[in-house]
Every structure is written in C-alpha cells, then in structure tokens.
Amino acid sequence: MKISVLGCGRWGSFLAWYCSRLGYNTFLWGMKDSSTFKELVENNGKNNFVQLPNTVHLIDDIELALQRSDIAIISIPTQQLRVFLNSSVVNLLQDKKVVLCMKGIECSTGKRLTEVAIDCGLKKDNLAVWVGPGHIQEFVKNKPNAMVIDSCNKNLTKFLVENFKSNLIRLYYGEDLIGTEVGAACKNIMGILAGMLDGADMSALKGPLMSRGAREVGRLIKAMGGNDISAYGLCHLGDYETTLFSQHSNNRKWGENWVLGKQFDKLAEGVPTTTAVVKIVKDLPEDLCIDMPLTFGLKSSLDRGSPDGLLEELFGRPTGTEFYKKKRVDDIV
C-alpha cells in the first residue's frame, strides 16, 4: 500500500515517519518554497522533530504524489483546508481514501472539516478523521499513546484502523463523527485556557477546567447532533494531558505567553476555533441554546486583546447546580 502525506509540518512529518515505520511506501508532499519543506530537503529528511528514513520520498509535485498513492493523509493548518482543496486537488483525490489529521473548525463558516471537504467535492464515504493525544517528540522516543479514527463509513473506519494500528499507536474505532471532530477541535480552546492558568500561576485550577471544559463541550456536541459522551473520549478529554499539561503543546504555550506578555509565533489552532465555536452557538435554534462560559469568556478576552479579568468574570457568574442547563443565549456570558 502506498501513502501520500500532504503537509510536511510537525505532524505531517511524523505521519510520514510513522507510515514508513509500518512498512508502507510513503510520499511526503510540501510546497517547494515553504520553510518546512526546504528544511527537510536541505537536511536530508531531518527537521527539529524527526529524521525521516530513506523510504519516505520527499516530493513537491502534488499530482505526482497523489498519482502514486492509495491513501491521502492531509495535515495542514485547519483554516487553509478549503483553499487547499481546489478543483484540481479534489479531482486527484476522488478515488482515494482521504484521512484528515487536523483539529479545528472553519472559522468563517463554523463547519467541521469533513463538511468543508464535502463542500469542496470529496465523497463523504471516502473521508475519515484521525485524532487524539500524542506529540511527535514522544512518539519518536517510542512512547506509545492511543488515538481514534472516525468516519461516516464504518467499513472505511475499520480498514484504516486495521492498517494503521501498531504497538506505538493503539487505535480505536470512532462511532460519532460529529463528536469526534468537535471534541478534537475544542480541546485546543481548553489548551489555551490551561496555558493562561500556567502564566497566572494558577495551575491548580486545571482540574476544574478539565471537568467544566469537557462538560460544556459535551453540550455543544449534543446540540450539533452528536453524542455528548464523545467529549469524554480520546478526541477530547483523552487529549487533555497532551494539550493542557505538555510543554510541547502550542495552544497551552500560546495561552501562557499571552498572560506573560510574551510573543509566541507558532500556530495555535484554538484561537480561530474559539471564534468558530461562538459562531456555531449563536446560530443554534433557540431551543438548543447552550451554556459555554469558558469558550465565550476566552472569546471576549481575545476580542478586547487582554487576558485580564477573565478569571474574575468566570468566578463572578451566578451560582447554579453543577449540571444545570441554560435556556437563553443572552445569558451565556
């Protein structure tokens, strides 16, 4: 079996390394002029995270890469997916199994990534997502983790899990595509909030953040038509250690640096995801309005350009029972 990994950043380069480790003939595509691709070419397949084996073929011709593959794995920044899936790329992907190894929601539309891909012309039965905990820095040291693959096509889910599982990554069959995608996206929001707690020297509050965060994400998943229990699975709660505590987490680091007044230039998907989730909640029908104080509080802080006062706002909210339900969207903040 031949695999094409589209996107050669941190996660894309790991996936190419991992697929090669499984014995698959692997192509790793990147834009010729991108810094990540240049780094790999100039350093004989090495970047700051991994040394690619000789069985990974670096390629900057996407047509050639896809012509030679059975499965296409896409690992690019979330907000670039719609532009990336232009008509020529979609035509090349039509008869392939496509796996989205990305976490986020499209900011401009509030759509999940599989919905974006379908909008662009890909067949829903050929689409899957692969999410869950794990950092490349740990995997390349042979430290295992567990992840989940999900799709609306159960046969595709089973095929991908059986062909990508290993002693390094224990894969589970996903059964709730909506919950898997939304949970994976929202864990980055919680990662930013966790980093803010670190920056404010209030890391002891990460326990309540984990509890309340999973609770509000579960409400969102249910309102969007998914199973709220997915928020407590590998896509979300299971990814908290990797996102809320790890020094490798870009979202956690972004939040910490923001509180400390430091610049952090790496991608933090939780920032646009916060905007996307607020849009989704505000567009829900009146009878589905839900309470997401952590997400809405972060959005308010981002809008005013300051993290100051968020904790006081959250602690100053009216007291309620732990599992109460809100009725009106106007009461969310």
Short mmCIF file of C-alpha atoms in Angstrom, two decimals:
data_model
loop_
_atom_site.label_atom_id
_atom_site.label_comp_id
_atom_site.label_asym_id
_atom_site.label_seq_id
_atom_site.Cartn_x
_atom_site.Cartn_y
_atom_site.Cartn_z
CA MET A 1 0.00 0.00 0.00
CA LYS A 2 1.23 3.49 -0.88
CA ILE A 3 0.55 6.54 1.28
CA SER A 4 0.78 10.23 0.44
CA VAL A 5 1.04 12.66 3.35
CA LEU A 6 0.10 16.17 2.27
CA GLY A 7 1.73 18.73 4.53
CA CYS A 8 5.24 18.46 5.95
CA GLY A 9 5.00 20.39 9.20
CA ARG A 10 5.44 18.88 12.65
CA TRP A 11 2.54 16.43 12.48
CA GLY A 12 2.80 15.72 8.77
CA SER A 13 6.45 14.76 9.05
CA PHE A 14 5.60 12.46 11.95
CA LEU A 15 2.83 10.75 9.99
CA ALA A 16 5.21 10.12 7.10
CA TRP A 17 7.76 8.68 9.56
CA TYR A 18 5.05 6.53 11.14
CA CYS A 19 3.63 5.19 7.87
CA SER A 20 7.12 4.28 6.73
CA ARG A 21 7.69 2.53 10.05
CA LEU A 22 4.62 0.41 9.29
CA GLY A 23 6.27 -0.69 6.05
CA TYR A 24 4.28 1.46 3.61
CA ASN A 25 5.81 3.19 0.62
CA THR A 26 5.34 6.80 1.71
CA PHE A 27 5.41 10.13 -0.12
CA LEU A 28 5.63 13.37 1.86
CA TRP A 29 4.44 16.39 -0.07
CA GLY A 30 5.19 20.01 0.69
CA MET A 31 5.18 23.28 -1.19
CA LYS A 32 8.56 23.80 -2.81
CA ASP A 33 9.08 27.25 -1.33
CA SER A 34 7.79 26.51 2.17
CA SER A 35 10.25 26.70 5.04
CA THR A 36 9.23 23.27 6.35
CA PHE A 37 9.85 21.58 3.02
CA LYS A 38 13.16 23.39 2.48
CA GLU A 39 14.33 22.33 5.92
CA LEU A 40 13.69 18.67 5.17
CA VAL A 41 15.36 18.83 1.76
CA GLU A 42 18.41 20.73 2.94
CA ASN A 43 18.91 18.44 5.96
CA ASN A 44 18.40 15.11 4.16
CA GLY A 45 14.97 14.47 5.66
CA LYS A 46 15.64 15.86 9.12
CA ASN A 47 13.81 18.62 10.97
CA ASN A 48 13.63 19.67 14.60
CA PHE A 49 11.45 16.67 15.44
CA VAL A 50 12.30 13.66 13.34
CA GLN A 51 14.77 12.03 10.98
CA LEU A 52 12.84 10.60 8.06
CA PRO A 53 14.01 7.21 6.80
CA ASN A 54 15.07 6.73 3.18
CA THR A 55 11.75 5.01 2.48
CA VAL A 56 9.97 8.38 2.76
CA HIS A 57 10.07 10.20 -0.58
CA LEU A 58 10.02 13.99 -0.34
CA ILE A 59 8.10 15.49 -3.24
CA ASP A 60 6.84 18.95 -4.21
CA ASP A 61 4.67 17.81 -7.12
CA ILE A 62 1.24 17.08 -5.64
CA GLU A 63 -0.08 15.48 -8.81
CA LEU A 64 2.80 13.04 -8.92
CA ALA A 65 2.47 12.32 -5.19
CA LEU A 66 -1.22 11.51 -5.42
CA GLN A 67 -0.98 9.50 -8.63
CA ARG A 68 1.22 7.04 -6.78
CA SER A 69 -0.86 6.63 -3.62
CA ASP A 70 -3.83 4.64 -2.37
CA ILE A 71 -4.47 6.77 0.73
CA ALA A 72 -4.02 10.50 1.13
CA ILE A 73 -3.39 11.88 4.62
CA ILE A 74 -3.89 15.64 4.90
CA SER A 75 -2.12 17.53 7.68
CA ILE A 76 -2.20 21.28 7.06
CA PRO A 77 -3.45 24.30 9.06
CA THR A 78 -7.21 24.00 9.51
CA GLN A 79 -8.16 27.37 8.11
CA GLN A 80 -6.31 26.61 4.85
CA LEU A 81 -8.23 23.43 4.02
CA ARG A 82 -10.89 24.98 1.78
CA VAL A 83 -8.33 26.86 -0.31
CA PHE A 84 -6.09 23.79 -0.46
CA LEU A 85 -8.91 21.60 -1.77
CA ASN A 86 -9.24 23.42 -5.06
CA SER A 87 -10.77 21.68 -8.05
CA SER A 88 -7.51 20.21 -9.34
CA VAL A 89 -6.58 18.69 -5.96
CA VAL A 90 -10.10 17.36 -5.41
CA ASN A 91 -10.02 15.68 -8.82
CA LEU A 92 -6.79 13.93 -7.85
CA LEU A 93 -8.37 12.76 -4.58
CA GLN A 94 -11.69 11.49 -5.96
CA ASP A 95 -10.89 7.77 -5.96
CA LYS A 96 -8.73 7.73 -2.85
CA LYS A 97 -9.33 7.23 0.83
CA VAL A 98 -8.73 10.64 2.45
CA VAL A 99 -7.77 10.99 6.10
CA LEU A 100 -7.87 14.42 7.75
CA CYS A 101 -5.25 14.54 10.51
CA MET A 102 -6.17 18.02 11.67
CA LYS A 103 -8.11 19.52 14.57
CA GLY A 104 -10.28 22.56 14.16
CA ILE A 105 -13.46 24.15 12.81
CA GLU A 106 -13.58 26.52 9.85
CA CYS A 107 -13.75 29.99 11.32
CA SER A 108 -15.72 31.70 8.55
CA THR A 109 -18.50 29.10 8.35
CA GLY A 110 -18.47 27.15 11.62
CA LYS A 111 -18.24 23.93 9.60
CA ARG A 112 -16.43 20.78 10.62
CA LEU A 113 -13.50 19.75 8.46
CA THR A 114 -15.28 16.82 6.81
CA GLU A 115 -18.10 19.23 5.92
CA VAL A 116 -15.58 21.57 4.32
CA ALA A 117 -14.10 18.68 2.34
CA ILE A 118 -17.54 17.59 1.15
CA ASP A 119 -18.33 21.19 0.16
CA CYS A 120 -15.19 21.10 -1.99
CA GLY A 121 -16.34 17.96 -3.79
CA LEU A 122 -14.92 14.99 -1.91
CA LYS A 123 -17.14 11.96 -1.35
CA LYS A 124 -18.23 11.60 2.28
CA ASP A 125 -17.83 7.81 2.22
CA ASN A 126 -14.13 8.25 1.37
CA LEU A 127 -13.46 10.68 4.25
CA ALA A 128 -12.12 9.94 7.71
CA VAL A 129 -10.52 11.82 10.59
CA TRP A 130 -7.62 10.66 12.77
CA VAL A 131 -7.33 12.50 16.09
CA GLY A 132 -6.42 12.05 19.73
CA PRO A 133 -3.46 12.54 22.06
CA GLY A 134 0.18 12.34 21.15
CA HIS A 135 3.19 14.54 20.40
CA ILE A 136 5.84 13.75 17.84
CA GLN A 137 8.52 14.42 20.46
CA GLU A 138 7.20 11.47 22.48
CA PHE A 139 6.35 9.11 19.63
CA VAL A 140 9.84 9.23 18.13
CA LYS A 141 11.15 8.09 21.53
CA ASN A 142 8.88 5.04 21.24
CA LYS A 143 6.50 6.30 23.93
CA PRO A 144 3.06 4.93 22.94
CA ASN A 145 -0.35 6.56 23.01
CA ALA A 146 -3.96 5.86 21.98
CA MET A 147 -5.90 7.62 19.23
CA VAL A 148 -9.18 7.30 17.33
CA ILE A 149 -10.15 7.13 13.65
CA ASP A 150 -13.71 8.06 12.72
CA SER A 151 -15.81 8.26 9.58
CA CYS A 152 -19.44 8.07 8.50
CA ASN A 153 -18.39 4.90 6.63
CA LYS A 154 -17.88 2.07 9.15
CA ASN A 155 -16.04 -0.07 6.60
CA LEU A 156 -13.58 2.74 5.96
CA THR A 157 -13.06 3.26 9.69
CA LYS A 158 -12.31 -0.43 10.19
CA PHE A 159 -9.97 -0.57 7.18
CA LEU A 160 -7.94 2.42 8.35
CA VAL A 161 -7.70 1.28 11.97
CA GLU A 162 -6.57 -2.20 10.96
CA ASN A 163 -3.92 -0.80 8.61
CA PHE A 164 -2.56 1.98 10.84
CA LYS A 165 -2.63 0.43 14.33
CA SER A 166 0.63 -0.62 15.96
CA ASN A 167 2.35 -1.06 19.29
CA LEU A 168 3.17 2.65 19.17
CA ILE A 169 -0.38 3.87 18.50
CA ARG A 170 -3.37 1.92 19.78
CA LEU A 171 -6.26 2.94 17.54
CA TYR A 172 -9.95 2.80 18.38
CA TYR A 173 -12.96 2.71 16.06
CA GLY A 174 -14.83 6.01 16.22
CA GLU A 175 -18.63 5.88 16.19
CA ASP A 176 -19.59 9.56 16.30
CA LEU A 177 -18.01 11.67 13.57
CA ILE A 178 -19.62 14.90 14.79
CA GLY A 179 -18.47 14.37 18.36
CA THR A 180 -15.01 13.26 17.31
CA GLU A 181 -14.41 16.33 15.15
CA VAL A 182 -15.94 18.85 17.53
CA GLY A 183 -14.25 17.37 20.59
CA ALA A 184 -10.86 17.36 18.90
CA ALA A 185 -11.25 20.96 17.81
CA CYS A 186 -12.43 22.23 21.18
CA LYS A 187 -9.62 20.66 23.19
CA ASN A 188 -7.38 23.37 21.69
CA ILE A 189 -9.60 26.03 23.27
CA MET A 190 -9.09 24.36 26.65
CA GLY A 191 -5.36 24.20 25.93
CA ILE A 192 -5.20 27.99 25.62
CA LEU A 193 -7.11 28.42 28.87
CA ALA A 194 -4.77 25.96 30.59
CA GLY A 195 -1.79 27.96 29.40
CA MET A 196 -3.36 31.10 30.75
CA LEU A 197 -3.65 29.42 34.16
CA ASP A 198 0.03 28.46 33.96
CA GLY A 199 1.00 32.02 33.10
CA ALA A 200 -1.05 33.34 36.02
CA ASP A 201 0.49 30.79 38.42
CA MET A 202 -2.90 29.19 38.94
CA SER A 203 -2.24 25.72 37.51
CA ALA A 204 -4.20 24.12 40.37
CA LEU A 205 -7.35 25.25 38.56
CA LYS A 206 -6.64 22.86 35.67
CA GLY A 207 -8.70 20.18 37.42
CA PRO A 208 -11.87 22.30 37.38
CA LEU A 209 -11.00 23.39 33.83
CA MET A 210 -10.88 19.76 32.73
CA SER A 211 -14.22 18.96 34.38
CA ARG A 212 -16.13 22.05 33.30
CA GLY A 213 -14.46 22.13 29.88
CA ALA A 214 -15.48 18.60 28.97
CA ARG A 215 -18.97 19.33 30.28
CA GLU A 216 -19.53 22.35 28.05
CA VAL A 217 -18.02 20.66 25.01
CA GLY A 218 -20.35 17.72 25.59
CA ARG A 219 -23.29 20.14 25.48
CA LEU A 220 -22.03 21.57 22.19
CA ILE A 221 -21.59 18.13 20.62
CA LYS A 222 -25.13 17.15 21.60
CA ALA A 223 -26.59 20.40 20.26
CA MET A 224 -24.83 19.78 16.94
CA GLY A 225 -26.32 16.31 16.62
CA GLY A 226 -23.55 14.17 18.10
CA ASN A 227 -23.21 12.05 21.21
CA ASP A 228 -22.22 14.16 24.22
CA ILE A 229 -20.26 11.25 25.71
CA SER A 230 -17.69 11.74 22.92
CA ALA A 231 -16.38 14.72 24.89
CA TYR A 232 -15.10 12.22 27.46
CA GLY A 233 -13.31 10.09 24.87
CA LEU A 234 -9.91 10.20 23.20
CA CYS A 235 -10.85 13.04 20.88
CA HIS A 236 -11.29 15.49 23.76
CA LEU A 237 -10.82 14.56 27.43
CA GLY A 238 -8.34 11.86 26.47
CA ASP A 239 -6.23 14.53 24.77
CA TYR A 240 -6.14 16.87 27.78
CA GLU A 241 -2.80 15.70 29.19
CA THR A 242 -1.18 16.32 25.82
CA THR A 243 -2.81 19.74 25.50
CA LEU A 244 -3.33 21.14 28.99
CA PHE A 245 -0.10 19.99 30.62
CA SER A 246 2.54 19.24 28.00
CA GLN A 247 5.39 21.63 27.26
CA HIS A 248 5.04 20.53 23.63
CA SER A 249 1.52 21.96 23.27
CA ASN A 250 1.40 25.06 21.08
CA ASN A 251 -2.05 26.03 22.39
CA ARG A 252 -1.01 25.79 26.03
CA LYS A 253 2.18 27.72 25.31
CA TRP A 254 0.27 30.40 23.41
CA GLY A 255 -2.04 30.97 26.37
CA GLU A 256 0.84 31.06 28.85
CA ASN A 257 2.82 33.55 26.78
CA TRP A 258 -0.25 35.74 26.28
CA VAL A 259 -0.68 36.13 30.04
CA LEU A 260 3.05 36.77 30.49
CA GLY A 261 3.06 39.36 27.70
CA LYS A 262 5.43 37.34 25.53
CA GLN A 263 5.27 36.71 21.79
CA PHE A 264 4.56 33.19 20.55
CA ASP A 265 4.73 32.78 16.78
CA LYS A 266 3.76 29.13 16.31
CA LEU A 267 0.28 28.12 15.17
CA ALA A 268 -2.33 27.82 17.93
CA GLU A 269 -5.47 26.37 16.32
CA GLY A 270 -7.50 27.15 19.44
CA VAL A 271 -7.60 30.87 18.59
CA PRO A 272 -9.67 30.63 15.38
CA THR A 273 -11.56 27.63 16.80
CA THR A 274 -12.83 29.83 19.65
CA THR A 275 -14.32 32.23 17.11
CA ALA A 276 -15.83 29.35 15.14
CA VAL A 277 -17.47 27.77 18.20
CA VAL A 278 -19.00 31.06 19.33
CA LYS A 279 -20.46 31.47 15.84
CA ILE A 280 -21.92 27.96 15.99
CA VAL A 281 -23.55 28.53 19.39
CA LYS A 282 -25.03 31.89 18.42
CA ASP A 283 -26.52 30.36 15.28
CA LEU A 284 -28.21 27.49 17.14
CA PRO A 285 -32.03 27.45 17.27
CA GLU A 286 -33.49 28.94 20.44
CA ASP A 287 -34.44 25.53 21.84
CA LEU A 288 -30.85 24.32 21.51
CA CYS A 289 -29.11 27.30 23.13
CA ILE A 290 -26.36 26.08 25.44
CA ASP A 291 -24.04 27.43 28.08
CA MET A 292 -20.31 27.64 27.18
CA PRO A 293 -18.87 30.16 29.64
CA LEU A 294 -15.23 29.09 29.21
CA THR A 295 -15.31 29.43 25.42
CA PHE A 296 -17.33 32.64 25.42
CA GLY A 297 -15.13 34.08 28.16
CA LEU A 298 -12.00 33.36 26.13
CA LYS A 299 -13.60 34.90 23.04
CA SER A 300 -14.37 38.08 24.98
CA SER A 301 -10.76 38.25 26.17
CA LEU A 302 -9.43 37.73 22.65
CA ASP A 303 -11.74 40.44 21.31
CA ARG A 304 -10.56 43.01 23.83
CA GLY A 305 -6.94 41.94 23.37
CA SER A 306 -6.28 41.24 27.04
CA PRO A 307 -6.45 38.19 29.31
CA ASP A 308 -7.00 40.39 32.37
CA GLY A 309 -10.22 39.86 34.26
CA LEU A 310 -11.30 36.56 32.69
CA LEU A 311 -10.95 34.54 35.88
CA GLU A 312 -12.87 37.13 37.89
CA GLU A 313 -15.65 37.09 35.27
CA LEU A 314 -15.94 33.31 35.40
CA PHE A 315 -15.93 33.16 39.20
CA GLY A 316 -18.44 36.01 39.40
CA ARG A 317 -21.10 34.25 37.35
CA PRO A 318 -24.41 33.44 39.10
CA THR A 319 -24.25 30.29 41.20
CA GLY A 320 -26.03 27.22 39.83
CA THR A 321 -26.16 23.48 40.19
CA GLU A 322 -23.25 21.64 38.62
CA PHE A 323 -25.24 20.15 35.74
CA TYR A 324 -27.83 22.87 35.12
CA LYS A 325 -28.98 23.92 31.65
CA LYS A 326 -29.27 27.44 30.31
CA LYS A 327 -32.28 28.49 28.30
CA ARG A 328 -31.29 31.71 26.58
CA VAL A 329 -28.21 32.55 24.52
CA ASP A 330 -28.24 36.07 26.01
CA ASP A 331 -27.32 34.58 29.40
CA ILE A 332 -24.22 32.75 28.17
CA VAL A 333 -21.67 35.42 29.05
#
